[in-house]
JSON list of C-alpha atoms in Angstrom, two decimals:
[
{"chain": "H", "resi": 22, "resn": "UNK", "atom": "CA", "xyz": [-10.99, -39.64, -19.67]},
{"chain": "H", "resi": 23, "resn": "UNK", "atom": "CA", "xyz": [-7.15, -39.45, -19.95]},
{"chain": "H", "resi": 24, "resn": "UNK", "atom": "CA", "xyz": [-5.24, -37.50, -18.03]},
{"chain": "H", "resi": 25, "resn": "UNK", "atom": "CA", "xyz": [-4.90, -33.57, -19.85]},
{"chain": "H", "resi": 26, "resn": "UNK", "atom": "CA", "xyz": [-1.37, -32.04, -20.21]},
{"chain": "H", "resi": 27, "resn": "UNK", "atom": "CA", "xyz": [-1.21, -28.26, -20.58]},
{"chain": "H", "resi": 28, "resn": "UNK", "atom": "CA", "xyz": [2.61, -28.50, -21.36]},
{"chain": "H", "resi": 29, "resn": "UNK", "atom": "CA", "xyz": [5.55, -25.39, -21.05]},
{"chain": "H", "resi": 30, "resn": "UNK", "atom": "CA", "xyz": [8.21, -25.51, -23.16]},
{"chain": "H", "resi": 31, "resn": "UNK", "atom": "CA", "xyz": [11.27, -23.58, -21.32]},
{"chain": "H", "resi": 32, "resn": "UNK", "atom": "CA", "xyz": [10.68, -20.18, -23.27]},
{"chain": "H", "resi": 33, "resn": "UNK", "atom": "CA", "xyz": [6.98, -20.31, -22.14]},
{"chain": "H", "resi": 34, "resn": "UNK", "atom": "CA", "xyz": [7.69, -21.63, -18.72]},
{"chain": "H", "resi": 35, "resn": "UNK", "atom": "CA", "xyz": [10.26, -18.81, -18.59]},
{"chain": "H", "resi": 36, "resn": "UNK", "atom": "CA", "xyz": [8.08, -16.20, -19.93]},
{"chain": "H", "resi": 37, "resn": "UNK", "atom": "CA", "xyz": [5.20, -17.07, -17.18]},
{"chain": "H", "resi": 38, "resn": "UNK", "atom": "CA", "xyz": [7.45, -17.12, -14.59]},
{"chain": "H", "resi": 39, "resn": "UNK", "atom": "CA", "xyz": [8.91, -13.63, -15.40]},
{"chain": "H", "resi": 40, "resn": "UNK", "atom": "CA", "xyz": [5.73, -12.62, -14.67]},
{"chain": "H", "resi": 41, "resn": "UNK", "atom": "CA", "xyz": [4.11, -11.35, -11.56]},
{"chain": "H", "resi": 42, "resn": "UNK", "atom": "CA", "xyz": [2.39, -13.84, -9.43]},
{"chain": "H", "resi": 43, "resn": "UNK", "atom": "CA", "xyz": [-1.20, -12.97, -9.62]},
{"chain": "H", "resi": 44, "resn": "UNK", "atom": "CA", "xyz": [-0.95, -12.73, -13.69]},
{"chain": "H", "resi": 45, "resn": "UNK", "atom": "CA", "xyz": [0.40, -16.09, -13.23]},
{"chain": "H", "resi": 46, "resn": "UNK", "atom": "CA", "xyz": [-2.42, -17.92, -11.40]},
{"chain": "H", "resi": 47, "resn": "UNK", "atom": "CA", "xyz": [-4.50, -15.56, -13.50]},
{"chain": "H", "resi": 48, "resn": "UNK", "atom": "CA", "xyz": [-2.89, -17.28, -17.13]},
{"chain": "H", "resi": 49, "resn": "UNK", "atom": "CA", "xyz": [-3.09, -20.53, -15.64]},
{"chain": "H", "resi": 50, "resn": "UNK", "atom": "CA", "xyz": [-6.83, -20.02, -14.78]},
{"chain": "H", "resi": 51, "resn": "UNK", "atom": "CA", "xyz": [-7.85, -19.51, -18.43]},
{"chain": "H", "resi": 52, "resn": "UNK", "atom": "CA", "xyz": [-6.74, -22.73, -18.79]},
{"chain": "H", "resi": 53, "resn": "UNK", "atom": "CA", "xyz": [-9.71, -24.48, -17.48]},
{"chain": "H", "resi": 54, "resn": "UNK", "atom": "CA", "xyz": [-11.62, -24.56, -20.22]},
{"chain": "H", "resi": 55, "resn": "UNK", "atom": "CA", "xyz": [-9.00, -25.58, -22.67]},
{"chain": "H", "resi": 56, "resn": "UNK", "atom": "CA", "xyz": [-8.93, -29.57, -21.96]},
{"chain": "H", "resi": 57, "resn": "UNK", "atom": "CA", "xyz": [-12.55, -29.85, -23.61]},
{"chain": "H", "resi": 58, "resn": "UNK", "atom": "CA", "xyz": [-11.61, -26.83, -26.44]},
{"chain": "H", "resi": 59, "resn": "UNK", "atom": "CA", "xyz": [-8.73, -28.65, -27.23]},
{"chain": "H", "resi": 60, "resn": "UNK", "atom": "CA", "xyz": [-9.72, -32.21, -27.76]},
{"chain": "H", "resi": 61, "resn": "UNK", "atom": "CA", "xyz": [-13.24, -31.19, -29.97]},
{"chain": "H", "resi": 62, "resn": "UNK", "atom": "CA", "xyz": [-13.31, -28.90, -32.67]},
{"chain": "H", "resi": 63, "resn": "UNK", "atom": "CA", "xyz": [-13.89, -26.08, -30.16]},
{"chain": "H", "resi": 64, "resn": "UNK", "atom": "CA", "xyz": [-10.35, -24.79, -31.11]},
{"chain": "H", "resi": 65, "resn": "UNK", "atom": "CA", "xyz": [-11.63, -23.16, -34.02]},
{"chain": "H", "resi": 66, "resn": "UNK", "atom": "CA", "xyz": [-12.89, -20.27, -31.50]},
{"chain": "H", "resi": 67, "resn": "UNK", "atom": "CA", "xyz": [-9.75, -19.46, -31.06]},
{"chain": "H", "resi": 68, "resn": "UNK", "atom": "CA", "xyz": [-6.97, -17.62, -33.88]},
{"chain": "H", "resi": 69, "resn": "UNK", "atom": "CA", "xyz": [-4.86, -20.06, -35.51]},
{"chain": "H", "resi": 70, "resn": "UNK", "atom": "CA", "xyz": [-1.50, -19.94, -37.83]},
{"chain": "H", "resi": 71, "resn": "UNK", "atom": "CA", "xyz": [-0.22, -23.08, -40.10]},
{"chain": "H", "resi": 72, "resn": "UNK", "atom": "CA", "xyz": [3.23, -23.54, -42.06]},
{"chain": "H", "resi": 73, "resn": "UNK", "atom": "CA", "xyz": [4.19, -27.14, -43.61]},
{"chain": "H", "resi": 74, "resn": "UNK", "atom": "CA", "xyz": [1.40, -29.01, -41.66]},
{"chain": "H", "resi": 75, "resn": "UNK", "atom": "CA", "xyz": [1.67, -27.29, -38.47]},
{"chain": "H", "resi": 76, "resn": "UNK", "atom": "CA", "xyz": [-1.22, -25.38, -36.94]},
{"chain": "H", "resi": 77, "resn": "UNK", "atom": "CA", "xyz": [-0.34, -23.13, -33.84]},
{"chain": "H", "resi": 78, "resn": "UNK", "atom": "CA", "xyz": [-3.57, -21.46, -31.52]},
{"chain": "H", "resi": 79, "resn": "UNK", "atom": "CA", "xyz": [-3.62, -18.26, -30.69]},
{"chain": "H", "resi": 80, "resn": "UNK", "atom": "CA", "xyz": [-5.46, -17.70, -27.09]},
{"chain": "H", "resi": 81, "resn": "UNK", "atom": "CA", "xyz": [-5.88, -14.41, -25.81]},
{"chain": "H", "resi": 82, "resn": "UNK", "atom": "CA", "xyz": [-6.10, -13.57, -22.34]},
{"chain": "H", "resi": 83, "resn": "UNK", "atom": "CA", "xyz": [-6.75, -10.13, -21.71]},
{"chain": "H", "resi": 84, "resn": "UNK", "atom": "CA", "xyz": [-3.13, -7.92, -22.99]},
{"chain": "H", "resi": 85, "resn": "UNK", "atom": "CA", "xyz": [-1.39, -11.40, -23.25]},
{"chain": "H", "resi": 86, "resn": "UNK", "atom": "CA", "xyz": [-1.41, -13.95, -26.66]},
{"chain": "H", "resi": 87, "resn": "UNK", "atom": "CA", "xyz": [-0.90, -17.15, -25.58]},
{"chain": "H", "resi": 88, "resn": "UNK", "atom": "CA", "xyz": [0.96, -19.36, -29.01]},
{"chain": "H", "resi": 89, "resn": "UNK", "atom": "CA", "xyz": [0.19, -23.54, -28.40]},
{"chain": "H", "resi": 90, "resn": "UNK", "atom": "CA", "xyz": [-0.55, -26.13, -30.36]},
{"chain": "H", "resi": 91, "resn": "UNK", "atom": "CA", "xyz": [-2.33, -29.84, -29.99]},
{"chain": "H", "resi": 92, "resn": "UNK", "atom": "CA", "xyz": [-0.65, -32.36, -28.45]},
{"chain": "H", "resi": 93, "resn": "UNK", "atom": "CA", "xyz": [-1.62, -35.96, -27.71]},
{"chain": "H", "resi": 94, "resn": "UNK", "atom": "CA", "xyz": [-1.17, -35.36, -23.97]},
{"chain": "H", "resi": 95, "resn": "UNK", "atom": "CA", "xyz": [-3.19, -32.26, -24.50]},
{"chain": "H", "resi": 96, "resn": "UNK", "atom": "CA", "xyz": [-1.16, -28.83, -25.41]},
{"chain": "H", "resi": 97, "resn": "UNK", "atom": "CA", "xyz": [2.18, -27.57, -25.93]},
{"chain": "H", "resi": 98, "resn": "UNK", "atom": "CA", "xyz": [2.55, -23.78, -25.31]},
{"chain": "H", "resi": 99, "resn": "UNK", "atom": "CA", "xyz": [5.43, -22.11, -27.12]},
{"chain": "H", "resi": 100, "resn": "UNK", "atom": "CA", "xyz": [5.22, -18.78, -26.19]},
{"chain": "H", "resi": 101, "resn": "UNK", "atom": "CA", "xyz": [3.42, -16.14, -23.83]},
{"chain": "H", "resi": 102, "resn": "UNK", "atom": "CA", "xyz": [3.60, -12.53, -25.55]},
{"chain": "H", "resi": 103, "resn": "UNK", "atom": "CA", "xyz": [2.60, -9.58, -23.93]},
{"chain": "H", "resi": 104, "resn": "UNK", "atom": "CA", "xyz": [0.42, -7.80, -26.97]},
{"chain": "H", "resi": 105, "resn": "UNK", "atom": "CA", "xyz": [2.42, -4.82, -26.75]},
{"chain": "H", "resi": 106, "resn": "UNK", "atom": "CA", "xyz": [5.36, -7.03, -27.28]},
{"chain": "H", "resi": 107, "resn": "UNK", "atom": "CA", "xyz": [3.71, -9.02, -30.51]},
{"chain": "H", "resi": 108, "resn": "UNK", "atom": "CA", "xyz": [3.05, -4.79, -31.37]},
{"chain": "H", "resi": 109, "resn": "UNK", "atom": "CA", "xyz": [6.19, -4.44, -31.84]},
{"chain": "H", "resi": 110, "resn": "UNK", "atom": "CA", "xyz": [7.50, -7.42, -33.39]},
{"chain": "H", "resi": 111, "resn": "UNK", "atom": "CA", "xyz": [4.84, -6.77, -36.24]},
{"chain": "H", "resi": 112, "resn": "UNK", "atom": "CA", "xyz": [5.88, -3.22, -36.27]},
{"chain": "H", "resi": 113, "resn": "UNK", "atom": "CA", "xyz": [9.36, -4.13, -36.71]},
{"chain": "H", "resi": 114, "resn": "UNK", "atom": "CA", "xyz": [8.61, -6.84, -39.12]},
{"chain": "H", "resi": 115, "resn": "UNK", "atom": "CA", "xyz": [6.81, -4.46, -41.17]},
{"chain": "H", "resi": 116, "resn": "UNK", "atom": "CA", "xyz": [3.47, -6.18, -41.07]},
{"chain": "H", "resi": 117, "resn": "UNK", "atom": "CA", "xyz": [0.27, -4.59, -40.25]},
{"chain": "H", "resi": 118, "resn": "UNK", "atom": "CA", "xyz": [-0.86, -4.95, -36.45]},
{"chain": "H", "resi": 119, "resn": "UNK", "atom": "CA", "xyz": [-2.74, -7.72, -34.90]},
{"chain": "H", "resi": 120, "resn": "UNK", "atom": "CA", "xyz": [-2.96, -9.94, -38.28]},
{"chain": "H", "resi": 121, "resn": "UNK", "atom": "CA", "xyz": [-2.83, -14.16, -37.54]},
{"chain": "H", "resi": 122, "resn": "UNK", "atom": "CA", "xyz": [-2.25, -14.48, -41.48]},
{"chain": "H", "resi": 123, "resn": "UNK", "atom": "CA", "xyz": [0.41, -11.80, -41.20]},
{"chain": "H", "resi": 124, "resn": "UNK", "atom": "CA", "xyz": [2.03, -13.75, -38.58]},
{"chain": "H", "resi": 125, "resn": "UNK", "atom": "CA", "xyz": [1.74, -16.82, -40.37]},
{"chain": "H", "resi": 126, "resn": "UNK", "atom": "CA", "xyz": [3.52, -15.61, -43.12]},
{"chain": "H", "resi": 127, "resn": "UNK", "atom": "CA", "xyz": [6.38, -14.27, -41.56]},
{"chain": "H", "resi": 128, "resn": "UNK", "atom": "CA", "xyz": [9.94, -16.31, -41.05]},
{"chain": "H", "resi": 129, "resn": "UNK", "atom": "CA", "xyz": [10.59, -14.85, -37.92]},
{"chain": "H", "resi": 130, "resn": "UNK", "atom": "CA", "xyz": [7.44, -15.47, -36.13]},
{"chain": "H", "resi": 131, "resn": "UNK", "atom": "CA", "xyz": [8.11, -19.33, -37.03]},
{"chain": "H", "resi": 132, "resn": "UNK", "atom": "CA", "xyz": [11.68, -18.51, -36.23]},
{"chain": "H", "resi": 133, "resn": "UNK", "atom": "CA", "xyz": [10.70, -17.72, -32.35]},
{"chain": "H", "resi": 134, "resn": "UNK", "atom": "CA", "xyz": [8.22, -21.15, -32.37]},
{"chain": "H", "resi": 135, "resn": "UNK", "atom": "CA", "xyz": [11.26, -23.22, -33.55]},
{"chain": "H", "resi": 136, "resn": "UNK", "atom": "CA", "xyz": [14.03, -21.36, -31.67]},
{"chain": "H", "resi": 137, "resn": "UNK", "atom": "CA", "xyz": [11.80, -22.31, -28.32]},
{"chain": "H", "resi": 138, "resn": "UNK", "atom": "CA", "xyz": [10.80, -25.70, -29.23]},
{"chain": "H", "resi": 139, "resn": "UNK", "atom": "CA", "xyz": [14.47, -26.80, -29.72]},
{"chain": "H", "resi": 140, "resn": "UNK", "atom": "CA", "xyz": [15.41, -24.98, -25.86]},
{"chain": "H", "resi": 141, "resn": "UNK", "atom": "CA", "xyz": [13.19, -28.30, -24.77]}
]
């Protein structure tokens, strides 16, 4: 079996490592199950968001919403939001709370994706 990447790009690298040590290893943990998810048609468990051909995964892990999407290597995560945080971007945005087709209809959410994927 190849070797499986779980990949940070520096805004989720950053936003992990703002965070307090045990959350950390506890984020990271979650991962263990996401080599086999990821590779199989197991991702469908989780939320998911597409614009022009582009699907990102939502993966929740307790108050945090974890935004990543396939990658040969394995995964690329874009961003770590606290949900109180993704709370108020949809409040501010106007959109009704805790919607995936909300977000993935609204410029600014892909605006965040794109703004961290060009920091790498």
């Amino acid at each position: 079996m190849p070797l499986f990447q779980i990949i940070f790009n520096p805004t989720s690298a950053s936003e992990l490592g703002k965070m307090p040590r045990e959350l950390q290893l506890e984020i990271l943990g979650q991962f263990r199950g996401l080599p086999h998810a990821a590779m199989t048609s197991e991702l469908e468990r989780f939320g998911h968001l597409e614009r022009d051909g582009k699907t990102l995964y939502r993966f929740r892990l307790g108050d945090y919403r974890v935004y990543f999407e396939r990658h040969e290597l394995g995964v690329v995560v874009h961003r770590i939001m606290n949900k109180n945080t993704l709370k108020d971007f949809l409040f501010r945005s106007s959109l009704p709370l805790g919607e995936d087709s909300a977000l993935q209809d609204n410029p600014k959410f892909w605006e965040s994706i794109d703004a961290a994927a060009r920091k790498g």
